[in-house]
Short mmCIF file of C-alpha atoms in Angstrom, two decimals:
data_model
loop_
_atom_site.label_atom_id
_atom_site.label_comp_id
_atom_site.label_asym_id
_atom_site.label_seq_id
_atom_site.Cartn_x
_atom_site.Cartn_y
_atom_site.Cartn_z
CA LEU A 1333 -5.56 4.06 11.02
CA GLY A 1334 -6.56 2.62 14.31
CA SER A 1335 -4.90 2.32 17.66
CA GLY A 1336 -5.23 -1.44 18.06
CA SER A 1337 -2.22 -3.68 17.86
CA LYS A 1338 -3.32 -5.38 14.65
CA ALA A 1339 -5.39 -4.07 11.76
CA GLY A 1340 -8.19 -6.24 10.48
CA ALA A 1341 -11.07 -6.01 8.09
CA LEU A 1342 -12.36 -2.48 8.03
CA SER A 1343 -15.99 -1.60 8.55
CA GLU A 1344 -17.61 0.35 5.73
CA SER A 1345 -17.40 3.64 7.63
CA SER A 1346 -13.77 3.04 8.64
CA SER A 1347 -12.92 2.12 5.07
CA LYS A 1348 -14.34 5.43 3.82
CA ILE A 1349 -12.32 7.40 6.35
CA VAL A 1350 -9.10 5.51 5.60
CA THR A 1351 -9.67 6.00 1.88
CA LYS A 1352 -10.01 9.77 2.35
CA VAL A 1353 -6.84 9.88 4.46
CA LEU A 1354 -4.98 7.87 1.81
CA PHE A 1355 -6.21 10.17 -0.94
CA THR A 1356 -4.94 13.18 1.02
CA LEU A 1357 -1.58 11.51 1.64
CA GLN A 1358 -1.26 10.83 -2.09
CA LYS A 1359 -1.77 14.51 -2.80
CA ILE A 1360 0.90 15.68 -0.35
CA CYS A 1361 3.49 12.96 -1.09
CA GLY A 1362 4.78 14.68 -4.20
CA GLY A 1363 7.81 16.07 -2.38
CA GLU A 1364 10.63 13.85 -1.22
CA GLY A 1365 10.61 15.28 2.30
CA VAL A 1366 6.94 14.44 2.82
CA ARG A 1367 7.44 10.97 1.27
CA ASN A 1368 10.25 10.34 3.74
CA GLU A 1369 8.14 11.46 6.68
CA VAL A 1370 5.28 9.17 5.66
CA GLY A 1371 7.76 6.35 5.05
CA ASP A 1372 9.26 6.81 8.51
CA SER A 1373 5.89 6.92 10.23
CA LYS A 1374 3.71 4.08 11.47
CA ILE A 1375 1.39 4.57 8.52
CA LEU A 1376 3.16 2.11 6.25
CA LYS A 1377 3.14 -0.62 8.85
CA LYS A 1378 -0.59 -0.15 9.49
CA LEU A 1379 -1.34 -0.22 5.78
CA MET A 1380 0.62 -3.45 5.39
CA GLU A 1381 -1.44 -4.91 8.23
CA LEU A 1382 -4.63 -3.89 6.41
CA LEU A 1383 -3.41 -5.76 3.34
CA GLU A 1384 -2.88 -8.89 5.41
CA ASP A 1385 -6.64 -9.20 5.93
CA LYS A 1386 -8.15 -10.90 2.87
CA GLU A 1387 -11.47 -9.08 3.34
CA ASN A 1388 -9.70 -5.79 2.69
CA LEU A 1389 -8.23 -7.15 -0.56
CA SER A 1390 -11.70 -7.11 -2.11
CA ASN A 1391 -12.37 -3.47 -1.18
CA VAL A 1392 -11.79 -1.75 -4.54
CA GLU A 1393 -11.54 1.83 -3.29
CA LEU A 1394 -9.28 0.92 -0.38
CA MET A 1395 -6.99 -1.21 -2.53
CA ASN A 1396 -6.74 1.45 -5.24
CA ASN A 1397 -5.74 4.07 -2.68
CA VAL A 1398 -3.30 1.90 -0.71
CA LEU A 1399 -1.57 0.72 -3.87
CA HIS A 1400 -1.47 4.23 -5.34
CA LEU A 1401 0.17 5.54 -2.18
CA PHE A 1402 2.65 2.64 -2.13
CA ALA A 1403 3.48 3.31 -5.78
CA LEU A 1404 4.20 6.97 -4.95
CA LEU A 1405 6.29 6.04 -1.92
CA SER A 1406 8.18 3.17 -3.51
CA VAL A 1407 10.08 5.55 -5.82
CA ALA A 1408 12.04 6.75 -2.77
CA ARG A 1409 14.78 4.37 -1.60
CA ASN A 1410 14.04 4.61 2.11
CA CYS A 1411 10.27 4.22 1.63
CA SER A 1412 10.81 1.28 -0.66
CA ALA A 1413 13.01 -0.32 2.00
CA LYS A 1414 10.32 0.26 4.64
CA ILE A 1415 7.62 -1.30 2.47
CA GLN A 1416 9.90 -4.31 2.04
CA GLN A 1417 10.74 -4.39 5.76
CA PHE A 1418 7.06 -4.41 6.75
CA GLY A 1419 6.33 -7.54 4.73
CA TRP A 1420 5.85 -6.71 1.06
CA GLY A 1421 7.58 -9.94 0.05
CA ARG A 1422 5.06 -12.03 1.92
CA LEU A 1423 2.09 -10.01 0.61
CA TYR A 1424 3.12 -9.71 -3.03
CA ASP A 1425 1.81 -13.14 -4.09
CA ALA A 1426 -1.43 -12.70 -2.15
CA LEU A 1427 -1.98 -9.31 -3.77
CA MET A 1428 -1.22 -10.57 -7.29
CA THR A 1429 -3.65 -13.49 -6.91
CA SER A 1430 -6.40 -11.48 -5.21
CA PRO A 1431 -9.72 -11.39 -7.10
CA LEU A 1432 -9.30 -7.65 -7.61
CA ALA A 1433 -5.85 -7.99 -9.21
CA LEU A 1434 -7.03 -10.89 -11.35
CA SER A 1435 -9.97 -8.87 -12.63
CA GLN A 1436 -8.31 -5.46 -13.09
CA ASP A 1437 -5.15 -4.95 -15.12
CA VAL A 1438 -4.47 -1.56 -13.52
CA ILE A 1439 -4.32 -3.11 -10.03
CA ARG A 1440 -2.02 -5.89 -11.20
CA GLU A 1441 0.22 -3.37 -13.00
CA ARG A 1442 0.42 -1.14 -9.92
CA ILE A 1443 1.38 -4.09 -7.70
CA GLN A 1444 4.06 -5.08 -10.21
CA ALA A 1445 5.36 -1.49 -10.41
CA ILE A 1446 5.77 -1.41 -6.63
CA GLN A 1447 7.55 -4.77 -6.76
CA ASN A 1448 9.86 -3.51 -9.51
CA ASN A 1449 10.72 -0.37 -7.52
CA ILE A 1450 11.52 -2.42 -4.44
CA LYS A 1451 13.69 -4.82 -6.44
CA SER A 1452 15.56 -1.99 -8.17
CA PHE A 1453 16.54 -0.44 -4.85
CA ALA A 1454 17.48 -3.80 -3.33
CA LYS A 1455 20.33 -4.22 -5.84
#
């Protein structure tokens, strides 16, 4: 997901590669052990950085895949805590008010499901 210190808007070719990686991660994150490894890696932090760039919030395929992966990971306590630690609280409002979330119920519902998982583990 890049070796630079800060993620930014992805080029079209980079976006396609990241989307394919995310799709693959979704497929292998069914087991708790794999979820924990992904949660403990730098992947989550990089994905959160991608979400901080507003240009990426309008990339439908990227957003679908990032949010799907986060939804899969957020059902595990430690992954949920990592998502929160890397700035979910600060991104939640921006995600919910993004043009994509406002125009697609499924995106808004997925964001809310992640938020609900994080809140349930925070209790």
